[in-house]
Amino acid sequence: SQQGEEDPQALSIQEGENATMNCSYKTSINNLQWYRQNSGRGLVHLILIRSNEREKHSGRLRVTLDTSKKSSSLLITASRAADTASYFCATAASGTYKYIFGTGTRLKVLA
Amino acid sequence: GAVVSQHPSRVICKSGTSVKIECRSLDFQATTMFWYRQFPKQSLMLMATSNEGSKATYEQGVEKDKFLINHASLTLSTLTVTSAHPEDSSFYICSASGLAGGMRDTQYFGPGTRLTVL
Protein backbone atom coordinates (compact mmCIF):
# COMPACT_ATOMS: atom_id res chain seq x y z
CA SER A 1 0.00 0.00 0.00
CA GLN A 2 1.20 3.49 -0.74
CA GLN A 3 -0.85 4.94 2.05
CA GLY A 4 1.04 7.10 4.48
CA GLU A 5 1.22 6.37 8.16
CA GLU A 6 0.33 8.81 10.87
CA ASP A 7 1.05 8.68 14.50
CA PRO A 8 -0.27 8.74 17.00
CA GLN A 9 -3.54 7.19 15.86
CA ALA A 10 -5.29 8.96 18.69
CA LEU A 11 -4.30 11.84 20.94
CA SER A 12 -6.09 13.31 23.91
CA ILE A 13 -4.88 16.57 25.46
CA GLN A 14 -6.08 19.38 27.67
CA GLU A 15 -7.17 22.71 26.25
CA GLY A 16 -4.19 25.05 26.00
CA GLU A 17 -1.66 22.30 25.41
CA ASN A 18 0.13 21.75 22.13
CA ALA A 19 -0.69 18.81 19.88
CA THR A 20 1.85 17.22 17.56
CA MET A 21 0.99 14.74 14.84
CA ASN A 22 3.43 13.00 12.56
CA CYS A 23 3.09 11.69 9.05
CA SER A 24 5.41 9.39 7.13
CA TYR A 25 5.14 8.60 3.45
CA LYS A 26 6.83 6.34 0.94
CA THR A 27 7.52 8.08 -2.36
CA SER A 28 9.11 11.30 -3.59
CA ILE A 29 6.49 14.00 -3.49
CA ASN A 30 5.48 17.30 -5.09
CA ASN A 31 3.95 18.56 -1.89
CA LEU A 32 2.26 17.45 1.28
CA GLN A 33 -1.00 18.74 2.65
CA TRP A 34 -2.77 18.54 5.97
CA TYR A 35 -6.54 18.32 6.29
CA ARG A 36 -8.97 18.32 9.18
CA GLN A 37 -12.20 16.35 9.31
CA ASN A 38 -14.87 16.79 11.90
CA SER A 39 -16.86 13.67 12.64
CA GLY A 40 -18.98 12.64 9.67
CA ARG A 41 -18.13 15.76 7.71
CA GLY A 42 -16.05 16.65 4.68
CA LEU A 43 -12.42 17.65 4.78
CA VAL A 44 -11.08 21.11 5.38
CA HIS A 45 -7.75 22.06 3.86
CA LEU A 46 -5.32 23.37 6.48
CA ILE A 47 -1.95 23.88 4.88
CA LEU A 48 0.19 22.87 1.91
CA ILE A 49 3.94 22.55 2.10
CA ARG A 50 5.99 22.05 -1.03
CA SER A 51 8.84 19.62 -1.34
CA ASN A 52 11.39 22.44 -1.35
CA GLU A 53 10.05 23.96 1.87
CA ARG A 54 11.02 22.86 5.34
CA GLU A 55 8.58 24.72 7.56
CA LYS A 56 5.37 26.62 7.19
CA HIS A 57 3.09 28.48 9.57
CA SER A 58 -0.56 29.38 9.47
CA GLY A 59 -2.05 30.88 12.59
CA ARG A 60 -1.68 28.30 15.37
CA LEU A 61 -0.50 25.67 12.92
CA ARG A 62 3.10 24.83 12.21
CA VAL A 63 4.05 22.22 9.64
CA THR A 64 7.50 20.81 9.04
CA LEU A 65 8.69 18.64 6.20
CA ASP A 66 11.79 16.46 6.09
CA THR A 67 12.05 14.95 2.63
CA SER A 68 15.16 12.97 3.55
CA LYS A 69 13.17 11.12 6.18
CA LYS A 70 9.94 11.25 4.17
CA SER A 71 8.10 12.67 7.14
CA SER A 72 6.10 15.69 8.18
CA SER A 73 4.71 16.98 11.43
CA LEU A 74 1.74 19.17 12.27
CA LEU A 75 1.86 21.18 15.47
CA ILE A 76 -1.24 22.86 16.82
CA THR A 77 -0.36 25.34 19.55
CA ALA A 78 -2.62 26.44 22.38
CA SER A 79 -5.23 23.89 21.42
CA ARG A 80 -8.94 24.53 21.82
CA ALA A 81 -11.89 22.20 22.23
CA ALA A 82 -12.93 23.19 18.69
CA ASP A 83 -9.73 21.60 17.39
CA THR A 84 -11.18 18.19 18.22
CA ALA A 85 -11.22 16.36 14.88
CA SER A 86 -9.33 13.85 12.77
CA TYR A 87 -6.27 15.14 11.00
CA PHE A 88 -4.94 13.63 7.79
CA CYS A 89 -1.84 14.21 5.75
CA ALA A 90 -2.03 13.74 2.00
CA THR A 91 0.80 13.42 -0.45
CA ALA A 92 1.04 13.61 -4.21
CA ALA A 93 3.85 11.64 -5.78
CA SER A 94 6.21 13.60 -7.98
CA GLY A 95 4.70 14.09 -11.41
CA THR A 96 1.12 13.47 -10.31
CA TYR A 97 -1.77 15.38 -8.80
CA LYS A 98 -3.24 12.25 -7.26
CA TYR A 99 -3.21 12.49 -3.48
CA ILE A 100 -2.90 9.56 -1.12
CA PHE A 101 -4.13 10.06 2.40
CA GLY A 102 -2.49 8.95 5.58
CA THR A 103 -4.21 6.87 8.20
CA GLY A 104 -5.15 9.89 10.28
CA THR A 105 -4.81 11.06 13.86
CA ARG A 106 -7.92 11.45 15.99
CA LEU A 107 -7.37 14.44 18.26
CA LYS A 108 -9.54 15.12 21.27
CA VAL A 109 -9.06 18.38 23.15
CA LEU A 110 -10.62 18.36 26.58
CA ALA A 111 -12.07 21.59 27.94
CA GLY B 1 -14.00 30.85 -2.85
CA ALA B 2 -13.30 27.29 -4.01
CA VAL B 3 -16.51 25.74 -2.77
CA VAL B 4 -17.47 22.19 -3.65
CA SER B 5 -20.96 20.88 -3.00
CA GLN B 6 -22.31 17.36 -2.96
CA HIS B 7 -25.85 16.16 -3.32
CA PRO B 8 -27.45 14.40 -1.62
CA SER B 9 -25.79 14.67 1.77
CA ARG B 10 -27.42 11.48 2.94
CA VAL B 11 -29.22 8.68 1.13
CA ILE B 12 -30.80 5.45 2.24
CA CYS B 13 -31.74 2.94 -0.40
CA LYS B 14 -32.79 -0.66 -0.81
CA SER B 15 -30.37 -3.30 -1.95
CA GLY B 16 -30.31 -3.60 -5.73
CA THR B 17 -31.12 0.00 -6.52
CA SER B 18 -28.77 2.53 -8.09
CA VAL B 19 -27.79 5.77 -6.43
CA LYS B 20 -26.36 8.87 -8.10
CA ILE B 21 -24.21 11.35 -6.19
CA GLU B 22 -23.42 14.75 -7.65
CA CYS B 23 -20.29 16.79 -7.04
CA ARG B 24 -20.22 20.42 -8.13
CA SER B 25 -17.56 23.09 -8.03
CA LEU B 26 -19.59 26.22 -7.36
CA ASP B 27 -17.19 29.04 -8.05
CA PHE B 28 -14.35 27.60 -10.06
CA GLN B 29 -13.77 25.31 -12.98
CA ALA B 30 -12.53 21.90 -11.97
CA THR B 31 -10.42 20.13 -14.54
CA THR B 32 -10.02 17.14 -12.30
CA MET B 33 -12.34 15.63 -9.75
CA PHE B 34 -11.57 12.81 -7.39
CA TRP B 35 -13.89 10.37 -5.67
CA TYR B 36 -13.07 8.81 -2.33
CA ARG B 37 -14.82 6.49 0.05
CA GLN B 38 -14.32 6.39 3.75
CA PHE B 39 -15.35 3.71 6.20
CA PRO B 40 -16.01 4.63 9.84
CA LYS B 41 -12.88 5.74 11.68
CA GLN B 42 -10.73 5.03 8.66
CA SER B 43 -8.89 7.16 6.16
CA LEU B 44 -10.02 8.18 2.71
CA MET B 45 -9.40 5.70 -0.05
CA LEU B 46 -9.17 7.08 -3.55
CA MET B 47 -11.60 5.35 -5.87
CA ALA B 48 -11.12 7.17 -9.15
CA THR B 49 -9.87 10.30 -10.85
CA SER B 50 -11.99 11.97 -13.47
CA ASN B 51 -11.05 14.61 -15.99
CA GLU B 52 -13.65 16.64 -17.80
CA GLY B 53 -14.63 15.07 -21.08
CA SER B 54 -12.66 11.86 -20.68
CA LYS B 55 -13.08 8.49 -19.03
CA ALA B 56 -12.34 8.15 -15.36
CA THR B 57 -9.23 6.39 -14.14
CA TYR B 58 -10.06 3.85 -11.47
CA GLU B 59 -7.82 2.68 -8.68
CA GLN B 60 -6.88 -0.94 -8.40
CA GLY B 61 -9.67 -3.00 -6.91
CA VAL B 62 -12.45 -0.52 -7.73
CA GLU B 63 -15.04 -1.95 -10.12
CA LYS B 64 -15.69 0.53 -12.90
CA ASP B 65 -19.00 -1.11 -13.79
CA LYS B 66 -20.10 -0.82 -10.19
CA PHE B 67 -19.08 2.78 -9.67
CA LEU B 68 -19.91 4.78 -12.78
CA ILE B 69 -18.29 8.17 -13.00
CA ASN B 70 -19.23 10.91 -15.41
CA HIS B 71 -17.47 14.26 -15.61
CA ALA B 72 -19.58 16.00 -18.21
CA SER B 73 -18.58 19.58 -17.51
CA LEU B 74 -15.95 21.62 -15.71
CA THR B 75 -18.26 22.03 -12.74
CA LEU B 76 -20.01 18.69 -12.39
CA SER B 77 -19.01 15.10 -11.80
CA THR B 78 -21.38 12.30 -10.86
CA LEU B 79 -20.80 8.96 -9.18
CA THR B 80 -23.45 6.30 -9.66
CA VAL B 81 -23.36 3.28 -7.41
CA THR B 82 -25.12 0.63 -9.45
CA SER B 83 -27.05 -2.25 -7.91
CA ALA B 84 -26.04 -1.15 -4.47
CA HIS B 85 -25.52 -3.70 -1.71
CA PRO B 86 -25.07 -3.26 2.04
CA GLU B 87 -21.27 -3.50 1.69
CA ASP B 88 -21.41 -0.34 -0.45
CA SER B 89 -22.62 1.61 2.55
CA SER B 90 -19.99 4.23 3.20
CA PHE B 91 -19.16 7.91 3.23
CA TYR B 92 -18.39 9.10 -0.29
CA ILE B 93 -16.42 12.31 -0.70
CA CYS B 94 -15.49 14.16 -3.85
CA SER B 95 -12.81 16.73 -4.35
CA ALA B 96 -11.91 19.07 -7.16
CA SER B 97 -8.79 20.72 -8.43
CA GLY B 98 -8.85 23.90 -10.47
CA LEU B 99 -7.39 24.99 -13.74
CA ALA B 100 -4.48 27.18 -12.91
CA GLY B 101 -1.84 28.21 -10.45
CA GLY B 102 -2.24 27.20 -6.85
CA MET B 103 -5.61 25.66 -7.49
CA ARG B 104 -3.96 22.79 -9.31
CA ASP B 105 -2.09 21.78 -6.18
CA THR B 106 -4.92 21.90 -3.73
CA GLN B 107 -7.95 19.69 -3.64
CA TYR B 108 -11.16 21.26 -2.42
CA PHE B 109 -13.44 18.77 -0.78
CA GLY B 110 -17.17 18.42 -0.80
CA PRO B 111 -19.05 17.79 2.45
CA GLY B 112 -19.57 14.11 1.65
CA THR B 113 -22.53 11.84 1.05
CA ARG B 114 -23.43 9.14 3.51
CA LEU B 115 -24.89 6.13 1.71
CA THR B 116 -26.74 3.47 3.63
CA VAL B 117 -27.92 0.41 1.72
CA LEU B 118 -30.52 -1.67 3.49
PDB file of C-alpha atoms in Angstrom:
ATOM      1  CA  SER A   1       0.000   0.000   0.000  1.00  0.00           C
ATOM      2  CA  GLN A   2       1.195   3.493  -0.743  1.00  0.00           C
ATOM      3  CA  GLN A   3      -0.846   4.935   2.047  1.00  0.00           C
ATOM      4  CA  GLY A   4       1.041   7.098   4.479  1.00  0.00           C
ATOM      5  CA  GLU A   5       1.216   6.373   8.161  1.00  0.00           C
ATOM      6  CA  GLU A   6       0.328   8.812  10.867  1.00  0.00           C
ATOM      7  CA  ASP A   7       1.055   8.682  14.504  1.00  0.00           C
ATOM      8  CA  PRO A   8      -0.273   8.741  16.995  1.00  0.00           C
ATOM      9  CA  GLN A   9      -3.536   7.188  15.865  1.00  0.00           C
ATOM     10  CA  ALA A  10      -5.294   8.961  18.691  1.00  0.00           C
ATOM     11  CA  LEU A  11      -4.295  11.836  20.939  1.00  0.00           C
ATOM     12  CA  SER A  12      -6.088  13.306  23.911  1.00  0.00           C
ATOM     13  CA  ILE A  13      -4.877  16.569  25.460  1.00  0.00           C
ATOM     14  CA  GLN A  14      -6.084  19.383  27.666  1.00  0.00           C
ATOM     15  CA  GLU A  15      -7.168  22.708  26.254  1.00  0.00           C
ATOM     16  CA  GLY A  16      -4.193  25.049  25.997  1.00  0.00           C
ATOM     17  CA  GLU A  17      -1.659  22.298  25.411  1.00  0.00           C
ATOM     18  CA  ASN A  18       0.129  21.752  22.130  1.00  0.00           C
ATOM     19  CA  ALA A  19      -0.686  18.810  19.878  1.00  0.00           C
ATOM     20  CA  THR A  20       1.848  17.223  17.560  1.00  0.00           C
ATOM     21  CA  MET A  21       0.991  14.740  14.843  1.00  0.00           C
ATOM     22  CA  ASN A  22       3.430  13.001  12.555  1.00  0.00           C
ATOM     23  CA  CYS A  23       3.086  11.686   9.046  1.00  0.00           C
ATOM     24  CA  SER A  24       5.408   9.395   7.128  1.00  0.00           C
ATOM     25  CA  TYR A  25       5.136   8.604   3.447  1.00  0.00           C
ATOM     26  CA  LYS A  26       6.827   6.343   0.937  1.00  0.00           C
ATOM     27  CA  THR A  27       7.516   8.085  -2.364  1.00  0.00           C
ATOM     28  CA  SER A  28       9.105  11.297  -3.595  1.00  0.00           C
ATOM     29  CA  ILE A  29       6.487  14.004  -3.489  1.00  0.00           C
ATOM     30  CA  ASN A  30       5.479  17.300  -5.094  1.00  0.00           C
ATOM     31  CA  ASN A  31       3.946  18.555  -1.889  1.00  0.00           C
ATOM     32  CA  LEU A  32       2.255  17.453   1.280  1.00  0.00           C
ATOM     33  CA  GLN A  33      -1.003  18.743   2.649  1.00  0.00           C
ATOM     34  CA  TRP A  34      -2.765  18.541   5.968  1.00  0.00           C
ATOM     35  CA  TYR A  35      -6.537  18.322   6.295  1.00  0.00           C
ATOM     36  CA  ARG A  36      -8.974  18.321   9.184  1.00  0.00           C
ATOM     37  CA  GLN A  37     -12.197  16.350   9.313  1.00  0.00           C
ATOM     38  CA  ASN A  38     -14.868  16.789  11.905  1.00  0.00           C
ATOM     39  CA  SER A  39     -16.855  13.670  12.644  1.00  0.00           C
ATOM     40  CA  GLY A  40     -18.978  12.637   9.665  1.00  0.00           C
ATOM     41  CA  ARG A  41     -18.126  15.758   7.713  1.00  0.00           C
ATOM     42  CA  GLY A  42     -16.046  16.655   4.684  1.00  0.00           C
ATOM     43  CA  LEU A  43     -12.417  17.646   4.776  1.00  0.00           C
ATOM     44  CA  VAL A  44     -11.084  21.113   5.384  1.00  0.00           C
ATOM     45  CA  HIS A  45      -7.747  22.060   3.863  1.00  0.00           C
ATOM     46  CA  LEU A  46      -5.323  23.371   6.478  1.00  0.00           C
ATOM     47  CA  ILE A  47      -1.953  23.879   4.882  1.00  0.00           C
ATOM     48  CA  LEU A  48       0.187  22.875   1.905  1.00  0.00           C
ATOM     49  CA  ILE A  49       3.943  22.550   2.100  1.00  0.00           C
ATOM     50  CA  ARG A  50       5.987  22.053  -1.026  1.00  0.00           C
ATOM     51  CA  SER A  51       8.839  19.618  -1.340  1.00  0.00           C
ATOM     52  CA  ASN A  52      11.394  22.444  -1.346  1.00  0.00           C
ATOM     53  CA  GLU A  53      10.049  23.961   1.872  1.00  0.00           C
ATOM     54  CA  ARG A  54      11.022  22.857   5.339  1.00  0.00           C
ATOM     55  CA  GLU A  55       8.576  24.721   7.555  1.00  0.00           C
ATOM     56  CA  LYS A  56       5.366  26.623   7.189  1.00  0.00           C
ATOM     57  CA  HIS A  57       3.088  28.477   9.572  1.00  0.00           C
ATOM     58  CA  SER A  58      -0.564  29.376   9.470  1.00  0.00           C
ATOM     59  CA  GLY A  59      -2.053  30.877  12.587  1.00  0.00           C
ATOM     60  CA  ARG A  60      -1.682  28.304  15.369  1.00  0.00           C
ATOM     61  CA  LEU A  61      -0.497  25.667  12.919  1.00  0.00           C
ATOM     62  CA  ARG A  62       3.100  24.828  12.206  1.00  0.00           C
ATOM     63  CA  VAL A  63       4.051  22.219   9.642  1.00  0.00           C
ATOM     64  CA  THR A  64       7.505  20.814   9.037  1.00  0.00           C
ATOM     65  CA  LEU A  65       8.689  18.640   6.201  1.00  0.00           C
ATOM     66  CA  ASP A  66      11.786  16.456   6.093  1.00  0.00           C
ATOM     67  CA  THR A  67      12.051  14.946   2.632  1.00  0.00           C
ATOM     68  CA  SER A  68      15.158  12.975   3.552  1.00  0.00           C
ATOM     69  CA  LYS A  69      13.170  11.117   6.182  1.00  0.00           C
ATOM     70  CA  LYS A  70       9.943  11.245   4.171  1.00  0.00           C
ATOM     71  CA  SER A  71       8.103  12.672   7.139  1.00  0.00           C
ATOM     72  CA  SER A  72       6.095  15.691   8.182  1.00  0.00           C
ATOM     73  CA  SER A  73       4.711  16.980  11.428  1.00  0.00           C
ATOM     74  CA  LEU A  74       1.742  19.166  12.266  1.00  0.00           C
ATOM     75  CA  LEU A  75       1.858  21.180  15.465  1.00  0.00           C
ATOM     76  CA  ILE A  76      -1.240  22.861  16.825  1.00  0.00           C
ATOM     77  CA  THR A  77      -0.356  25.336  19.547  1.00  0.00           C
ATOM     78  CA  ALA A  78      -2.617  26.444  22.379  1.00  0.00           C
ATOM     79  CA  SER A  79      -5.232  23.890  21.419  1.00  0.00           C
ATOM     80  CA  ARG A  80      -8.939  24.534  21.825  1.00  0.00           C
ATOM     81  CA  ALA A  81     -11.887  22.204  22.233  1.00  0.00           C
ATOM     82  CA  ALA A  82     -12.927  23.186  18.694  1.00  0.00           C
ATOM     83  CA  ASP A  83      -9.727  21.603  17.389  1.00  0.00           C
ATOM     84  CA  THR A  84     -11.180  18.190  18.218  1.00  0.00           C
ATOM     85  CA  ALA A  85     -11.223  16.360  14.876  1.00  0.00           C
ATOM     86  CA  SER A  86      -9.334  13.848  12.766  1.00  0.00           C
ATOM     87  CA  TYR A  87      -6.267  15.140  10.998  1.00  0.00           C
ATOM     88  CA  PHE A  88      -4.938  13.631   7.790  1.00  0.00           C
ATOM     89  CA  CYS A  89      -1.845  14.205   5.748  1.00  0.00           C
ATOM     90  CA  ALA A  90      -2.027  13.745   1.998  1.00  0.00           C
ATOM     91  CA  THR A  91       0.804  13.420  -0.450  1.00  0.00           C
ATOM     92  CA  ALA A  92       1.040  13.612  -4.215  1.00  0.00           C
ATOM     93  CA  ALA A  93       3.851  11.641  -5.781  1.00  0.00           C
ATOM     94  CA  SER A  94       6.208  13.598  -7.981  1.00  0.00           C
ATOM     95  CA  GLY A  95       4.701  14.086 -11.412  1.00  0.00           C
ATOM     96  CA  THR A  96       1.120  13.471 -10.313  1.00  0.00           C
ATOM     97  CA  TYR A  97      -1.765  15.375  -8.799  1.00  0.00           C
ATOM     98  CA  LYS A  98      -3.241  12.253  -7.263  1.00  0.00           C
ATOM     99  CA  TYR A  99      -3.210  12.487  -3.480  1.00  0.00           C
ATOM    100  CA  ILE A 100      -2.902   9.562  -1.123  1.00  0.00           C
ATOM    101  CA  PHE A 101      -4.132  10.061   2.397  1.00  0.00           C
ATOM    102  CA  GLY A 102      -2.494   8.945   5.584  1.00  0.00           C
ATOM    103  CA  THR A 103      -4.207   6.865   8.199  1.00  0.00           C
ATOM    104  CA  GLY A 104      -5.149   9.891  10.275  1.00  0.00           C
ATOM    105  CA  THR A 105      -4.808  11.059  13.862  1.00  0.00           C
ATOM    106  CA  ARG A 106      -7.922  11.453  15.987  1.00  0.00           C
ATOM    107  CA  LEU A 107      -7.375  14.443  18.260  1.00  0.00           C
ATOM    108  CA  LYS A 108      -9.537  15.122  21.272  1.00  0.00           C
ATOM    109  CA  VAL A 109      -9.062  18.376  23.153  1.00  0.00           C
ATOM    110  CA  LEU A 110     -10.618  18.363  26.575  1.00  0.00           C
ATOM    111  CA  ALA A 111     -12.067  21.594  27.937  1.00  0.00           C
TER     112      ALA A 111
ATOM    113  CA  GLY B   1     -13.997  30.850  -2.854  1.00  0.00           C
ATOM    114  CA  ALA B   2     -13.298  27.285  -4.015  1.00  0.00           C
ATOM    115  CA  VAL B   3     -16.505  25.743  -2.772  1.00  0.00           C
ATOM    116  CA  VAL B   4     -17.471  22.193  -3.655  1.00  0.00           C
ATOM    117  CA  SER B   5     -20.957  20.877  -3.002  1.00  0.00           C
ATOM    118  CA  GLN B   6     -22.314  17.356  -2.960  1.00  0.00           C
ATOM    119  CA  HIS B   7     -25.848  16.164  -3.316  1.00  0.00           C
ATOM    120  CA  PRO B   8     -27.448  14.400  -1.621  1.00  0.00           C
ATOM    121  CA  SER B   9     -25.789  14.666   1.772  1.00  0.00           C
ATOM    122  CA  ARG B  10     -27.418  11.480   2.943  1.00  0.00           C
ATOM    123  CA  VAL B  11     -29.222   8.685   1.129  1.00  0.00           C
ATOM    124  CA  ILE B  12     -30.801   5.450   2.235  1.00  0.00           C
ATOM    125  CA  CYS B  13     -31.744   2.942  -0.403  1.00  0.00           C
ATOM    126  CA  LYS B  14     -32.786  -0.657  -0.813  1.00  0.00           C
ATOM    127  CA  SER B  15     -30.374  -3.302  -1.946  1.00  0.00           C
ATOM    128  CA  GLY B  16     -30.306  -3.602  -5.732  1.00  0.00           C
ATOM    129  CA  THR B  17     -31.125  -0.004  -6.522  1.00  0.00           C
ATOM    130  CA  SER B  18     -28.770   2.532  -8.085  1.00  0.00           C
ATOM    131  CA  VAL B  19     -27.794   5.774  -6.432  1.00  0.00           C
ATOM    132  CA  LYS B  20     -26.356   8.873  -8.097  1.00  0.00           C
ATOM    133  CA  ILE B  21     -24.206  11.348  -6.191  1.00  0.00           C
ATOM    134  CA  GLU B  22     -23.415  14.755  -7.652  1.00  0.00           C
ATOM    135  CA  CYS B  23     -20.294  16.793  -7.040  1.00  0.00           C
ATOM    136  CA  ARG B  24     -20.222  20.416  -8.133  1.00  0.00           C
ATOM    137  CA  SER B  25     -17.560  23.092  -8.029  1.00  0.00           C
ATOM    138  CA  LEU B  26     -19.586  26.218  -7.355  1.00  0.00           C
ATOM    139  CA  ASP B  27     -17.190  29.036  -8.050  1.00  0.00           C
ATOM    140  CA  PHE B  28     -14.349  27.604 -10.065  1.00  0.00           C
ATOM    141  CA  GLN B  29     -13.771  25.311 -12.980  1.00  0.00           C
ATOM    142  CA  ALA B  30     -12.526  21.904 -11.965  1.00  0.00           C
ATOM    143  CA  THR B  31     -10.421  20.132 -14.541  1.00  0.00           C
ATOM    144  CA  THR B  32     -10.016  17.144 -12.303  1.00  0.00           C
ATOM    145  CA  MET B  33     -12.337  15.628  -9.755  1.00  0.00           C
ATOM    146  CA  PHE B  34     -11.573  12.812  -7.389  1.00  0.00           C
ATOM    147  CA  TRP B  35     -13.893  10.372  -5.672  1.00  0.00           C
ATOM    148  CA  TYR B  36     -13.071   8.811  -2.326  1.00  0.00           C
ATOM    149  CA  ARG B  37     -14.818   6.490   0.046  1.00  0.00           C
ATOM    150  CA  GLN B  38     -14.324   6.391   3.749  1.00  0.00           C
ATOM    151  CA  PHE B  39     -15.352   3.708   6.200  1.00  0.00           C
ATOM    152  CA  PRO B  40     -16.006   4.633   9.841  1.00  0.00           C
ATOM    153  CA  LYS B  41     -12.882   5.740  11.680  1.00  0.00           C
ATOM    154  CA  GLN B  42     -10.726   5.033   8.662  1.00  0.00           C
ATOM    155  CA  SER B  43      -8.895   7.159   6.160  1.00  0.00           C
ATOM    156  CA  LEU B  44     -10.018   8.181   2.710  1.00  0.00           C
ATOM    157  CA  MET B  45      -9.402   5.696  -0.050  1.00  0.00           C
ATOM    158  CA  LEU B  46      -9.171   7.082  -3.550  1.00  0.00           C
ATOM    159  CA  MET B  47     -11.604   5.348  -5.873  1.00  0.00           C
ATOM    160  CA  ALA B  48     -11.116   7.171  -9.146  1.00  0.00           C
ATOM    161  CA  THR B  49      -9.867  10.295 -10.853  1.00  0.00           C
ATOM    162  CA  SER B  50     -11.995  11.974 -13.475  1.00  0.00           C
ATOM    163  CA  ASN B  51     -11.045  14.610 -15.992  1.00  0.00           C
ATOM    164  CA  GLU B  52     -13.648  16.637 -17.798  1.00  0.00           C
ATOM    165  CA  GLY B  53     -14.629  15.067 -21.082  1.00  0.00           C
ATOM    166  CA  SER B  54     -12.656  11.858 -20.681  1.00  0.00           C
ATOM    167  CA  LYS B  55     -13.082   8.486 -19.029  1.00  0.00           C
ATOM    168  CA  ALA B  56     -12.336   8.155 -15.357  1.00  0.00           C
ATOM    169  CA  THR B  57      -9.226   6.388 -14.140  1.00  0.00           C
ATOM    170  CA  TYR B  58     -10.060   3.851 -11.466  1.00  0.00           C
ATOM    171  CA  GLU B  59      -7.815   2.678  -8.678  1.00  0.00           C
ATOM    172  CA  GLN B  60      -6.879  -0.938  -8.399  1.00  0.00           C
ATOM    173  CA  GLY B  61      -9.674  -3.001  -6.907  1.00  0.00           C
ATOM    174  CA  VAL B  62     -12.449  -0.522  -7.733  1.00  0.00           C
ATOM    175  CA  GLU B  63     -15.042  -1.948 -10.117  1.00  0.00           C
ATOM    176  CA  LYS B  64     -15.690   0.530 -12.904  1.00  0.00           C
ATOM    177  CA  ASP B  65     -18.998  -1.110 -13.791  1.00  0.00           C
ATOM    178  CA  LYS B  66     -20.098  -0.823 -10.191  1.00  0.00           C
ATOM    179  CA  PHE B  67     -19.079   2.776  -9.674  1.00  0.00           C
ATOM    180  CA  LEU B  68     -19.907   4.775 -12.785  1.00  0.00           C
ATOM    181  CA  ILE B  69     -18.290   8.170 -12.999  1.00  0.00           C
ATOM    182  CA  ASN B  70     -19.229  10.908 -15.412  1.00  0.00           C
ATOM    183  CA  HIS B  71     -17.471  14.263 -15.610  1.00  0.00           C
ATOM    184  CA  ALA B  72     -19.581  16.004 -18.208  1.00  0.00           C
ATOM    185  CA  SER B  73     -18.583  19.579 -17.511  1.00  0.00           C
ATOM    186  CA  LEU B  74     -15.948  21.618 -15.712  1.00  0.00           C
ATOM    187  CA  THR B  75     -18.257  22.033 -12.744  1.00  0.00           C
ATOM    188  CA  LEU B  76     -20.007  18.692 -12.389  1.00  0.00           C
ATOM    189  CA  SER B  77     -19.008  15.102 -11.803  1.00  0.00           C
ATOM    190  CA  THR B  78     -21.378  12.296 -10.855  1.00  0.00           C
ATOM    191  CA  LEU B  79     -20.796   8.960  -9.181  1.00  0.00           C
ATOM    192  CA  THR B  80     -23.447   6.303  -9.661  1.00  0.00           C
ATOM    193  CA  VAL B  81     -23.365   3.281  -7.411  1.00  0.00           C
ATOM    194  CA  THR B  82     -25.116   0.627  -9.454  1.00  0.00           C
ATOM    195  CA  SER B  83     -27.047  -2.248  -7.914  1.00  0.00           C
ATOM    196  CA  ALA B  84     -26.040  -1.149  -4.470  1.00  0.00           C
ATOM    197  CA  HIS B  85     -25.517  -3.696  -1.711  1.00  0.00           C
ATOM    198  CA  PRO B  86     -25.067  -3.263   2.042  1.00  0.00           C
ATOM    199  CA  GLU B  87     -21.274  -3.498   1.693  1.00  0.00           C
ATOM    200  CA  ASP B  88     -21.407  -0.344  -0.453  1.00  0.00           C
ATOM    201  CA  SER B  89     -22.623   1.608   2.555  1.00  0.00           C
ATOM    202  CA  SER B  90     -19.988   4.228   3.195  1.00  0.00           C
ATOM    203  CA  PHE B  91     -19.164   7.915   3.227  1.00  0.00           C
ATOM    204  CA  TYR B  92     -18.391   9.100  -0.293  1.00  0.00           C
ATOM    205  CA  ILE B  93     -16.422  12.314  -0.698  1.00  0.00           C
ATOM    206  CA  CYS B  94     -15.486  14.157  -3.849  1.00  0.00           C
ATOM    207  CA  SER B  95     -12.805  16.733  -4.350  1.00  0.00           C
ATOM    208  CA  ALA B  96     -11.912  19.068  -7.165  1.00  0.00           C
ATOM    209  CA  SER B  97      -8.786  20.725  -8.433  1.00  0.00           C
ATOM    210  CA  GLY B  98      -8.848  23.904 -10.468  1.00  0.00           C
ATOM    211  CA  LEU B  99      -7.389  24.992 -13.744  1.00  0.00           C
ATOM    212  CA  ALA B 100      -4.478  27.178 -12.913  1.00  0.00           C
ATOM    213  CA  GLY B 101      -1.842  28.212 -10.450  1.00  0.00           C
ATOM    214  CA  GLY B 102      -2.241  27.198  -6.853  1.00  0.00           C
ATOM    215  CA  MET B 103      -5.613  25.657  -7.495  1.00  0.00           C
ATOM    216  CA  ARG B 104      -3.962  22.795  -9.312  1.00  0.00           C
ATOM    217  CA  ASP B 105      -2.085  21.778  -6.182  1.00  0.00           C
ATOM    218  CA  THR B 106      -4.925  21.898  -3.725  1.00  0.00           C
ATOM    219  CA  GLN B 107      -7.949  19.686  -3.641  1.00  0.00           C
ATOM    220  CA  TYR B 108     -11.165  21.258  -2.425  1.00  0.00           C
ATOM    221  CA  PHE B 109     -13.444  18.769  -0.784  1.00  0.00           C
ATOM    222  CA  GLY B 110     -17.172  18.423  -0.798  1.00  0.00           C
ATOM    223  CA  PRO B 111     -19.053  17.791   2.452  1.00  0.00           C
ATOM    224  CA  GLY B 112     -19.569  14.115   1.648  1.00  0.00           C
ATOM    225  CA  THR B 113     -22.526  11.836   1.048  1.00  0.00           C
ATOM    226  CA  ARG B 114     -23.431   9.137   3.507  1.00  0.00           C
ATOM    227  CA  LEU B 115     -24.890   6.127   1.706  1.00  0.00           C
ATOM    228  CA  THR B 116     -26.743   3.472   3.631  1.00  0.00           C
ATOM    229  CA  VAL B 117     -27.916   0.413   1.725  1.00  0.00           C
ATOM    230  CA  LEU B 118     -30.520  -1.669   3.494  1.00  0.00           C
TER     231      LEU B 118
END
